[in-house]
Short mmCIF file of C-alpha atoms and ligand atoms in Angstrom, two decimals:
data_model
loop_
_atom_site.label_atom_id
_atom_site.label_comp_id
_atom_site.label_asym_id
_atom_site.label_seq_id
_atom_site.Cartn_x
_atom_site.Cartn_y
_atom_site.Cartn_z
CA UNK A 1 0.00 0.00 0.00
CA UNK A 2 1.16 3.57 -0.90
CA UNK A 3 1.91 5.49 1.78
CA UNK A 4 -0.25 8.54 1.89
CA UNK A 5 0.05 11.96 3.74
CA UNK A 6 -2.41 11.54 7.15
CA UNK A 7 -4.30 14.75 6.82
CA UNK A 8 -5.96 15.95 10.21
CA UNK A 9 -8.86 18.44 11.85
CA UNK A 10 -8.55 19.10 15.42
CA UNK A 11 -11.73 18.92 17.35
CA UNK A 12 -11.08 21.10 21.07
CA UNK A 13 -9.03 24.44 21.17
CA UNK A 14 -7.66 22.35 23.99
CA UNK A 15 -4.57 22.67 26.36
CA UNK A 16 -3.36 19.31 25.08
CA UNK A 17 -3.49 19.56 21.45
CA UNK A 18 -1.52 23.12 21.77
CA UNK A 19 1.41 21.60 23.79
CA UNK A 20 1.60 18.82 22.73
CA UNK A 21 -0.76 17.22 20.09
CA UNK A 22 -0.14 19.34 17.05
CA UNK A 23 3.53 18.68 17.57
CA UNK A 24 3.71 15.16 17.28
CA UNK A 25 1.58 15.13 14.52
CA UNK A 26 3.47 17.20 12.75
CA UNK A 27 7.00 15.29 13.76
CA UNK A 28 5.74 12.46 11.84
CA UNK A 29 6.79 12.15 7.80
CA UNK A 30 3.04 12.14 6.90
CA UNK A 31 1.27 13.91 9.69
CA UNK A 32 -0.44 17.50 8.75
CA UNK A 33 -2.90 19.84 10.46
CA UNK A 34 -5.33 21.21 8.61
CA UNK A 35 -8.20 22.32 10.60
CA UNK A 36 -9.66 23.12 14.15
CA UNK A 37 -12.75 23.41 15.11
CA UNK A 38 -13.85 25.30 18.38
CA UNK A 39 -17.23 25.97 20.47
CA UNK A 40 -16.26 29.55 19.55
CA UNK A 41 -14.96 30.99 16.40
CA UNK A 42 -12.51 33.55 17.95
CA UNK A 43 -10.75 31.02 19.81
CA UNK A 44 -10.67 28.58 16.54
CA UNK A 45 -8.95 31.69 14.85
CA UNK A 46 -6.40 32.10 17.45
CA UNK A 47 -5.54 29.03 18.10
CA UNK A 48 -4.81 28.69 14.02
CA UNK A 49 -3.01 31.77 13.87
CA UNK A 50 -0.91 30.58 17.17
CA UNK A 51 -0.26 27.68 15.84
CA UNK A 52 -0.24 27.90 11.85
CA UNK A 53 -3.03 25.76 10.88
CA UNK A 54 -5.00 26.91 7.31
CA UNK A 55 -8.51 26.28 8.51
CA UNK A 56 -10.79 27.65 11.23
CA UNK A 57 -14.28 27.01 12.48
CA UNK A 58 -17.24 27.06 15.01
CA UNK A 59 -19.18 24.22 13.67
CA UNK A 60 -17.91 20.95 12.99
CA UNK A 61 -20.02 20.60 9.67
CA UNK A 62 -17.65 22.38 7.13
CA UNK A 63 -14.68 20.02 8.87
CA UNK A 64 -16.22 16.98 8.31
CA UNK A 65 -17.08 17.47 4.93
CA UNK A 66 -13.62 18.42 3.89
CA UNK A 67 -12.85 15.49 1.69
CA UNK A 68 -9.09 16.10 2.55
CA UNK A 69 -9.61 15.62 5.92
CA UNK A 70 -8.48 12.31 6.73
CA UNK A 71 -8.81 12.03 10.42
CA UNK A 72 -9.62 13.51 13.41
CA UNK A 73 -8.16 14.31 16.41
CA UNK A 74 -10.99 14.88 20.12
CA UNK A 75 -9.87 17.16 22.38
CA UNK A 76 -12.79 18.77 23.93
CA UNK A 77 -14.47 18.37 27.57
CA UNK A 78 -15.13 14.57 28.28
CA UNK A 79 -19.12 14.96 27.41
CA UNK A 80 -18.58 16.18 24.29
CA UNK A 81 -16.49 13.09 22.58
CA UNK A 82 -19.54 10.94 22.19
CA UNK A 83 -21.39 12.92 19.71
CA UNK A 84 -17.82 14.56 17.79
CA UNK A 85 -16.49 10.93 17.78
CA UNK A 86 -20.14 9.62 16.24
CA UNK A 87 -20.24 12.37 13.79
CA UNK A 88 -16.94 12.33 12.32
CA UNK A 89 -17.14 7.99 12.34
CA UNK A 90 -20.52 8.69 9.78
CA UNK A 91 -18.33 11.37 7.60
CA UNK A 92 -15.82 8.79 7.39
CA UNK A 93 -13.19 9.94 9.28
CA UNK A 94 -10.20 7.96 11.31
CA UNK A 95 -10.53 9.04 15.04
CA UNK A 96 -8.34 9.21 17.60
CA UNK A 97 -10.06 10.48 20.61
CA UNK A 98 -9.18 11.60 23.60
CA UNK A 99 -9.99 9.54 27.23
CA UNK A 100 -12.90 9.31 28.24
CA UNK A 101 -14.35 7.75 24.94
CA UNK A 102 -17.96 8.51 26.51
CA UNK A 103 -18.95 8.64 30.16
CA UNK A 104 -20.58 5.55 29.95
CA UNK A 105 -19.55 2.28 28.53
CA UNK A 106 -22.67 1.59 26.63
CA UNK A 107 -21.70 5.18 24.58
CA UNK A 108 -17.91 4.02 24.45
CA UNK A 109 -19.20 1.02 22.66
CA UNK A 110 -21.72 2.50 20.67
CA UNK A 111 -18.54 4.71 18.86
CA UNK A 112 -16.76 1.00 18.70
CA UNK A 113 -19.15 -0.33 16.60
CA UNK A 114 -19.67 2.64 14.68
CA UNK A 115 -16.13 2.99 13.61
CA UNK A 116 -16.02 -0.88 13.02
CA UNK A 117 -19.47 -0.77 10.65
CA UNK A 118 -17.94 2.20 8.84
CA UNK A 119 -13.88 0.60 8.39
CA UNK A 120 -12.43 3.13 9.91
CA UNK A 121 -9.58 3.69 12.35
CA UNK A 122 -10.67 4.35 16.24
CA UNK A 123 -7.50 4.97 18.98
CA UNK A 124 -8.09 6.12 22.47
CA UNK A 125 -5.35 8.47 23.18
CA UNK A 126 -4.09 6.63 26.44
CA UNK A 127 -0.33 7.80 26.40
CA UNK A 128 1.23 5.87 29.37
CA UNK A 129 1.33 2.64 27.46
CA UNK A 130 3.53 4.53 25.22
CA UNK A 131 6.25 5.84 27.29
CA UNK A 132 9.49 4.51 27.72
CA UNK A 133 9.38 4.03 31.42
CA UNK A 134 6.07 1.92 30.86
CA UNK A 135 7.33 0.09 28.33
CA UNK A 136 10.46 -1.13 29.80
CA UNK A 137 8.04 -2.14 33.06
CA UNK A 138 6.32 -4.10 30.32
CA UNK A 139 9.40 -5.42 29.36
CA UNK A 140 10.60 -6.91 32.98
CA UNK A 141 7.06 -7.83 33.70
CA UNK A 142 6.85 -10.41 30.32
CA UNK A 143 10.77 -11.35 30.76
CA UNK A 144 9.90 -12.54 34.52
CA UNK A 145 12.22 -10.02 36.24
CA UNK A 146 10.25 -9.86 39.62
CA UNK A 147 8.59 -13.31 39.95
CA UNK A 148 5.13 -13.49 40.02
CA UNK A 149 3.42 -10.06 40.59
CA UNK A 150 1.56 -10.11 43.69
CA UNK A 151 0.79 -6.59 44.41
CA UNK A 152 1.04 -2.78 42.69
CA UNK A 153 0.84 0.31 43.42
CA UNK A 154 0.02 3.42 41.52
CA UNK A 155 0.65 7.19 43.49
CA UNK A 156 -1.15 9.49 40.40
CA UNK A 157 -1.91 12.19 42.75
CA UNK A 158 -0.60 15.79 41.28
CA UNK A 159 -2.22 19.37 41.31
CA UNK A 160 -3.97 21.13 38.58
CA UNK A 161 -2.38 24.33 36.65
CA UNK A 162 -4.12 27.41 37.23
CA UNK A 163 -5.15 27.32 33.78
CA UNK A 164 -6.97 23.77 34.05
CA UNK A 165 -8.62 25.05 37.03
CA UNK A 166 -12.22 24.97 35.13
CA UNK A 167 -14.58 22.23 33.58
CA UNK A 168 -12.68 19.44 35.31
CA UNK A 169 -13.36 20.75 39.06
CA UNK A 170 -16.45 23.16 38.22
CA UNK A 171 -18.83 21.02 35.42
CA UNK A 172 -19.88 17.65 36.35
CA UNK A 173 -22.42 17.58 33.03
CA UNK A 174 -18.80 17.88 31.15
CA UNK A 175 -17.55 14.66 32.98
CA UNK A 176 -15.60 16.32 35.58
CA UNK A 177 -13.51 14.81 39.03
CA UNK A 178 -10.28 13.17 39.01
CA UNK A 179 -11.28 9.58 38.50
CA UNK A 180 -12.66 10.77 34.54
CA UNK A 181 -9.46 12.37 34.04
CA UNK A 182 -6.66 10.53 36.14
CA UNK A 183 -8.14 6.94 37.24
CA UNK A 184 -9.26 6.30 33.84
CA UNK A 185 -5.30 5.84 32.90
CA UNK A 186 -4.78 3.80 35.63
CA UNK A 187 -7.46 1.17 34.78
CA UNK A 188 -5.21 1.30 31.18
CA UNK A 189 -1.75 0.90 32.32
CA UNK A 190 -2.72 -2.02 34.44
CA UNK A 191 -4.48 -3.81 31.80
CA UNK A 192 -1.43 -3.44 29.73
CA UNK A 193 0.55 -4.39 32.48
CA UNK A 194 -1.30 -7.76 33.59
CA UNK A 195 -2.48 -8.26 29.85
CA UNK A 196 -5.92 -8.87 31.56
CA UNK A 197 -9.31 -7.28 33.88
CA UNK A 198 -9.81 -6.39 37.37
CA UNK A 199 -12.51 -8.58 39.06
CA UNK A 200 -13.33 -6.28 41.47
CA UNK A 201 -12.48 -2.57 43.14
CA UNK A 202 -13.33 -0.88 45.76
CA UNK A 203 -13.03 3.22 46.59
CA UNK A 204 -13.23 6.04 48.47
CA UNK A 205 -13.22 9.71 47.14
CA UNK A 206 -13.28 13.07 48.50
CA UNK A 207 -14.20 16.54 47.37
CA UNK A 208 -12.04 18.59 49.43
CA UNK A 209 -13.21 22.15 48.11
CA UNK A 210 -10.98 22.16 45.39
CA UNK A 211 -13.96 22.34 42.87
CA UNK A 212 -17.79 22.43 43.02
CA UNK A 213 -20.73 20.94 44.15
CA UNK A 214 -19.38 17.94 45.52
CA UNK A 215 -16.89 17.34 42.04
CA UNK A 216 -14.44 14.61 43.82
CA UNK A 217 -10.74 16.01 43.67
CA UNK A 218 -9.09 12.68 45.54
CA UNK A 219 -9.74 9.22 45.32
CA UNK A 220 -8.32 6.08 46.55
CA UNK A 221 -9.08 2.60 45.24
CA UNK A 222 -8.32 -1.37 45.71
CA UNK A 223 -8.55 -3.51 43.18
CA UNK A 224 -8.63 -7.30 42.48
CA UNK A 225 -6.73 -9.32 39.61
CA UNK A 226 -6.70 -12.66 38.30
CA UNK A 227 -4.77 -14.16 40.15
CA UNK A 228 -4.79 -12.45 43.33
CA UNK A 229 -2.76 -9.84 42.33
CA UNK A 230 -3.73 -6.33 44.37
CA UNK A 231 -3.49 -3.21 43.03
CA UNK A 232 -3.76 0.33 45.17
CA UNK A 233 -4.63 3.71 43.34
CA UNK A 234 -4.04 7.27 44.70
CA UNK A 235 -5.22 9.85 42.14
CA UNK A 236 -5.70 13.55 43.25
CA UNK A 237 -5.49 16.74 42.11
CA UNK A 238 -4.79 18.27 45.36
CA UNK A 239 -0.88 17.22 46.08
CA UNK A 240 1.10 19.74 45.26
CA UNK A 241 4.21 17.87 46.06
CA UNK A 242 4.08 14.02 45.41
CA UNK A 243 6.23 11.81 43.54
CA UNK A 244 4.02 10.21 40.70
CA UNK A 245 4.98 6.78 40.14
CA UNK A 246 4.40 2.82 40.01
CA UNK A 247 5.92 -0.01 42.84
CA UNK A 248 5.18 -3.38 41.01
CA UNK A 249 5.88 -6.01 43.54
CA UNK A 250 6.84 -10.10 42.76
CA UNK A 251 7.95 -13.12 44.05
CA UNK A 252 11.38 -12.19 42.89
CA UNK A 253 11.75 -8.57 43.10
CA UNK A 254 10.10 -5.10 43.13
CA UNK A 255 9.81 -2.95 39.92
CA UNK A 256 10.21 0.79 40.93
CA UNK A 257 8.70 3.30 38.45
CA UNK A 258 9.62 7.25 39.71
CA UNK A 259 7.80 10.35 38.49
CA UNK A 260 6.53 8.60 35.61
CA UNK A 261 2.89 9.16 35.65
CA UNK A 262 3.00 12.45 34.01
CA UNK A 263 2.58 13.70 30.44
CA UNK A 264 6.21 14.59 30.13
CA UNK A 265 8.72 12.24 29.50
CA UNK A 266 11.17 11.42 32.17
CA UNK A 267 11.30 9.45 35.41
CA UNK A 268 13.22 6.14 36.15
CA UNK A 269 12.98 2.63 36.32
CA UNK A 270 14.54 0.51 39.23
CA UNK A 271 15.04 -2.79 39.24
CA UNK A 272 15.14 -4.40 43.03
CA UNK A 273 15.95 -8.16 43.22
CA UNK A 274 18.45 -10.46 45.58
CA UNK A 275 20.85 -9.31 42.88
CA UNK A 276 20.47 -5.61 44.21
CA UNK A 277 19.21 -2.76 42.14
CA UNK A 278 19.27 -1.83 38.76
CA UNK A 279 18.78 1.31 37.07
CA UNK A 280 17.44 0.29 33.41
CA UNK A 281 18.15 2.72 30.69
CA UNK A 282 15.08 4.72 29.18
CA UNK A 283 15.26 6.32 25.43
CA UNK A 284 13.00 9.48 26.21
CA UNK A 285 10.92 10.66 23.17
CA UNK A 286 8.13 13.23 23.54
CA UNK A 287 5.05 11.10 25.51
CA UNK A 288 2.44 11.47 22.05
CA UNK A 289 4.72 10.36 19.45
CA UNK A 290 4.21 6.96 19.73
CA UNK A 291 0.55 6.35 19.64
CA UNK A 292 0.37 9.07 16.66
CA UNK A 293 2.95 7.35 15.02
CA UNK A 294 0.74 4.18 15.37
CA UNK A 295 -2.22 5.58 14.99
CA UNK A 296 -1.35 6.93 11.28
CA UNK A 297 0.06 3.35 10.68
CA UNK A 298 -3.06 2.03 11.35
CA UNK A 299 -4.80 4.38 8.65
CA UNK A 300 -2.59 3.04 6.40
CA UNK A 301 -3.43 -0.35 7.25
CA UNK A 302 -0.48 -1.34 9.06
CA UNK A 303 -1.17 -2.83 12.36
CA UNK A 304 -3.75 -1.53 15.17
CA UNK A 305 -3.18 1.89 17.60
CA UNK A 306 -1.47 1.19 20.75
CA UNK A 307 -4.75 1.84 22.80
CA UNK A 308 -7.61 0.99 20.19
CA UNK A 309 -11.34 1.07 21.14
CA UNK A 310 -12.08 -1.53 22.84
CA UNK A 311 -9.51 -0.28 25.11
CA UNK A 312 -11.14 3.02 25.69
CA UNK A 313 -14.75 1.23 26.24
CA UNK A 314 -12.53 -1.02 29.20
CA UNK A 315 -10.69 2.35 30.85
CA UNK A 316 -14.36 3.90 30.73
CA UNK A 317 -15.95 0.89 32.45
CA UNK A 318 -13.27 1.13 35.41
CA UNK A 319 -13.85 4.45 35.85
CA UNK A 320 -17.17 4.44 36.34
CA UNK A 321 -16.58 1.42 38.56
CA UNK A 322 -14.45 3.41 40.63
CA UNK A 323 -16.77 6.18 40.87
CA UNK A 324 -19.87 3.86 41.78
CA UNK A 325 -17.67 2.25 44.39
CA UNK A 326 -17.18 5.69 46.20
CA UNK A 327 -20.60 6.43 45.61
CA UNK A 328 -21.93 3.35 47.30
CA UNK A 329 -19.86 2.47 49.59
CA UNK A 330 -20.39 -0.99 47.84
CA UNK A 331 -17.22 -3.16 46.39
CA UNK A 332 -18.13 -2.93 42.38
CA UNK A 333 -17.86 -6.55 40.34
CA UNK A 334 -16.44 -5.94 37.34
CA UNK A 335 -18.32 -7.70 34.08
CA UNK A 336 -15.73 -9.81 32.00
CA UNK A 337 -17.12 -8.77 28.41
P1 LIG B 1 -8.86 22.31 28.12
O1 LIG B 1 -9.68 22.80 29.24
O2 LIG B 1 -7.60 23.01 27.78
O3 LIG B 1 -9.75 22.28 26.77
C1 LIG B 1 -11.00 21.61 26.74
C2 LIG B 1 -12.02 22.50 26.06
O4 LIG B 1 -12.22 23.64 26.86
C3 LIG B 1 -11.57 23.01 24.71
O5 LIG B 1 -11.94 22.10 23.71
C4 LIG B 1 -12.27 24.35 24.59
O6 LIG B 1 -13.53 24.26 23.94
C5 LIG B 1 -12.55 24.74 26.03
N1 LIG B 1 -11.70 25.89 26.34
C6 LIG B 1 -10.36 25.98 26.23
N2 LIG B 1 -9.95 27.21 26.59
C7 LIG B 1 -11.05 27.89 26.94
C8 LIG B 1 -11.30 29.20 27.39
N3 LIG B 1 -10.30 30.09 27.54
N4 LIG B 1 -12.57 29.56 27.65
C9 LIG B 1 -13.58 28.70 27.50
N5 LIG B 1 -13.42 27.44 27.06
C10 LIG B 1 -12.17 27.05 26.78
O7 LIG B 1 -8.64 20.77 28.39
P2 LIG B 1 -7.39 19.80 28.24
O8 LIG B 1 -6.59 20.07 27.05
O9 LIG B 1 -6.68 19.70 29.50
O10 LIG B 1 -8.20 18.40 28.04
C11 LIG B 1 -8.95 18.16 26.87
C12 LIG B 1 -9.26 16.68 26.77
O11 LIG B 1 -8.05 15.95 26.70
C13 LIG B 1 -10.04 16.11 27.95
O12 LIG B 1 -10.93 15.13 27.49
C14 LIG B 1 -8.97 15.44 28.80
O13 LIG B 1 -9.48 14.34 29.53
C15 LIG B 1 -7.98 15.00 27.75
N6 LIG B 1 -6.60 14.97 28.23
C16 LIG B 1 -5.85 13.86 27.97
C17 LIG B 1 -4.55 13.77 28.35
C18 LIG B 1 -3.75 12.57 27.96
O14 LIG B 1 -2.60 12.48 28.34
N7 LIG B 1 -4.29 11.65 27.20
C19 LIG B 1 -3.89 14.85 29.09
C20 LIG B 1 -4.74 16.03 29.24
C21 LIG B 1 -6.03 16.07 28.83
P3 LIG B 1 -13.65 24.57 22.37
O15 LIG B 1 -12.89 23.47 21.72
O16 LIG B 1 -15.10 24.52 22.10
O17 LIG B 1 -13.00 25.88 22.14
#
């Protein structure tokens, strides 16, 4: 198959595409932006003229029916990617969306099988699984470095920037609270860890006045693997001064990951077994390159994204497994299909 340019429309004047989506599209050989699309047409233009993209618009009509758009890129508040994922699916377009597909599983499916009955490309834009310091856990976990895992834990507890101070602690219609935003890449990272599902979690979340009306800003959560493998999750946005990182514990060792639950690239991986400990070298690229790079692979029919669909619909169930846990007070099952 020829190899053909990956033309793209942004959907969200969004923090993320700005630093760092339309940059590692446009790293890769065939990656271009063409368009953005915004609630409001005076941010669309300024965000093009900030960031040299030709087209600009309020409506998502006239970028759908650009037959040079290829694919899209979802960007916007969490409530909004059902119906922008749906509508550029039926205009034909490749979509790579951002996490939360929906904010319920049935609507994360519902884009699954749209994109699937229309043959095109859907990726969930779950970056951990593509860093460096998650894929060399990977690594030790399938070469048998630390035994059989028996426990993990996961400290994603940060603060917010000033700037994201908004939607995500003031609009619970527009999915907001830290389990939609920060839980939901937990419940990815550890299925790509374990390379299966939780069978059960349990939580606990707070709204310590950080945002409104109740909008949870910490939460803490247990959760169950095949075989009885136990993982602990503290996401917040509230701590100002954590490290954010991974302890993955085995029969034969402990797997350290430091400050590498972040959207920058860095951190470390430690190795701890009755050999002592091991510092294992880590290629930093930018965070987004990799799943863009296999997302516009996949358009070209080579291979699948590194966090498809299906995976999106799973990270979506989890959260909202989490957040009916806290809710409840109840330990949630977790359906297998
Ligand atoms: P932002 O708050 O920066 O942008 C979200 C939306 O808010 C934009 O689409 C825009 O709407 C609106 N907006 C932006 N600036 C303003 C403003 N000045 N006044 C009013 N509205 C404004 O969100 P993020 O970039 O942090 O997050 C966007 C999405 O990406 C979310 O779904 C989030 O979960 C996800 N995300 C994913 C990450 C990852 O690593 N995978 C990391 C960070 C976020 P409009 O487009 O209509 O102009």
């Amino acid at each position: 198959m020829t190899e053909k340019v990956v033309s793209w429309g942004l959907i969200g004047a969004s923090t993320i595409a700005r630093e760092w989506m339309v940059g590692s599209i446009r790293k890769h050989p065939l990656g271009r932006v063409k368009a953005i699309v915004s609630s409001d047409l005076s941010r669309a233009q300024a965000f093009s003229d900030q960031m040299g993209i030709p087209d600009a618009y309020d409506s998502l009509v006239p970028m759908l029916s650009d037959r040079e758009i290829d694919a899209v890129y979802i960007s916007t508040k969490n409530d909004q990617h059902l119906s922008q994922a749906l509508a550029a699916i039926e205009a034909g377009k490749h979509v790579l969306c951002e996490k939360p597909l929906a904010l319920e599983p049935k609507e994360a499916q519902s884009i699954v099988e749209a994109a699937k009955r229309k043959g095109v490309v859907l990726a969930t834009n779950h970056h951990l699984r593509n860093m460096e310091s998650h894929l060399a856990i990977k690594r030790l976990l399938r070469e048998g470095a630390i035994g059989k895992v028996n426990s993990i834990r996961i400290f994603h507890a940060g603060s917010l920037p000033q700037s994201l101070k908004t939607w995500r602690l003031f609009e619970k219609s527009a999915g907001a609270g830290v389990i939609y935003d920060i839980t939901v890449h937990n419940g990815d990272l550890l299925r790509f860890y374990l390379e299966t599902n939780p069978t059960r979690i349990t939580a606990l979340a707070t709204a310590s006045g950080e945002g409104a009306n109740g909008i949870e800003d910490s939460v803490m959560s247990v959760w169950e693997f095949p075989g009885d493998i136990l993982v602990q999750c503290h996401d917040s946005f509230v701590v100002g001064y954590g490290p954010r990182g991974v302890e993955i514990h085995g029969s034969a060792g402990s797997i350290l990951g430091i400050d590498v639950m972040s959207q920058a690239p860095g951190g470390s991986v430690v190795l701890r077994t009755s050999d002592g400990e091991r510092d294992i070298p880590l290629e930093l690229r930018v965070t987004y390159d990799r799943g863009v790079s296999d997302f516009i692979a996949a358009v070209q029919g080579k291979g699948s994204p590194s966090s498809t669909g299906e995976d999106g619909v799973w990270s979506v169930k989890l959260a909202k497994a989490v957040a009916q846990s806290a809710a409840t007070g109840q330990t949630v099952l977790i359906e297998q299909v």
